[in-house]
Amino acid sequence: MDDEFCKERARTLRAIAEQAEPFIRKRLLRLAANYERRVDEPESINQDDLTDLPALK
């Protein structure tokens, strides 16, 4: 998922949450926060994943 998708999904969930009952609102806002966190966190590179790459020539 790219950053723009995550931002748009978070906006959509927050808009829906405005009209939801309190229990559902809380869950939607938590889900929106998870999408926003994906945008804020840089992708981590696992060093084990790099060992399987072929050597550059």
Tab-separated table of C-alpha atoms in Angstrom:
chain	number	residue	atom	x	y	z
A	1	MET	CA	0.000	0.000	0.000
A	2	ASP	CA	1.322	3.393	-0.865
A	3	ASP	CA	1.191	6.493	1.320
A	4	GLU	CA	-1.611	8.162	-0.616
A	5	PHE	CA	-3.866	5.111	-0.229
A	6	CYS	CA	-3.254	5.034	3.527
A	7	LYS	CA	-3.945	8.762	3.895
A	8	GLU	CA	-7.173	8.525	1.925
A	9	ARG	CA	-8.341	5.468	3.858
A	10	ALA	CA	-7.686	7.256	7.161
A	11	ARG	CA	-9.682	10.303	5.961
A	12	THR	CA	-12.570	8.083	4.884
A	13	LEU	CA	-12.644	6.219	8.190
A	14	ARG	CA	-12.600	9.475	10.165
A	15	ALA	CA	-15.507	10.825	8.092
A	16	ILE	CA	-17.539	7.684	8.719
A	17	ALA	CA	-16.664	7.802	12.420
A	18	GLU	CA	-18.260	11.241	12.760
A	19	GLN	CA	-21.692	9.683	12.207
A	20	ALA	CA	-21.169	6.392	14.022
A	21	GLU	CA	-22.267	5.405	17.492
A	22	PRO	CA	-19.572	5.686	20.204
A	23	PHE	CA	-18.421	2.047	20.196
A	24	ILE	CA	-18.040	1.928	16.410
A	25	ARG	CA	-16.523	5.436	16.350
A	26	LYS	CA	-13.760	4.343	18.699
A	27	ARG	CA	-12.917	1.338	16.534
A	28	LEU	CA	-12.968	3.362	13.302
A	29	LEU	CA	-10.701	6.016	14.785
A	30	ARG	CA	-8.288	3.341	15.976
A	31	LEU	CA	-8.234	1.838	12.482
A	32	ALA	CA	-7.633	5.281	10.957
A	33	ALA	CA	-4.711	5.784	13.342
A	34	ASN	CA	-3.219	2.489	12.176
A	35	TYR	CA	-3.329	3.673	8.559
A	36	GLU	CA	-1.749	7.006	9.521
A	37	ARG	CA	0.985	5.193	11.417
A	38	ARG	CA	1.919	3.342	8.221
A	39	VAL	CA	2.561	6.677	6.527
A	40	ASP	CA	4.587	8.061	9.443
A	41	GLU	CA	6.812	5.019	9.931
A	42	PRO	CA	9.633	4.488	7.450
A	43	GLU	CA	9.776	1.003	6.042
A	44	SER	CA	12.319	-1.017	7.936
A	45	ILE	CA	14.746	-3.190	6.025
A	46	ASN	CA	15.411	-6.555	7.536
A	47	GLN	CA	19.089	-7.446	7.116
A	48	ASP	CA	18.147	-11.113	6.683
A	49	ASP	CA	16.185	-10.166	3.567
A	50	LEU	CA	19.320	-8.640	2.046
A	51	THR	CA	21.385	-11.820	2.363
A	52	ASP	CA	19.243	-13.586	-0.242
A	53	LEU	CA	19.906	-10.953	-2.902
A	54	PRO	CA	22.325	-11.830	-5.691
A	55	ALA	CA	25.684	-10.050	-5.654
A	56	LEU	CA	26.109	-7.054	-7.932
A	57	LYS	CA	28.605	-7.432	-10.768
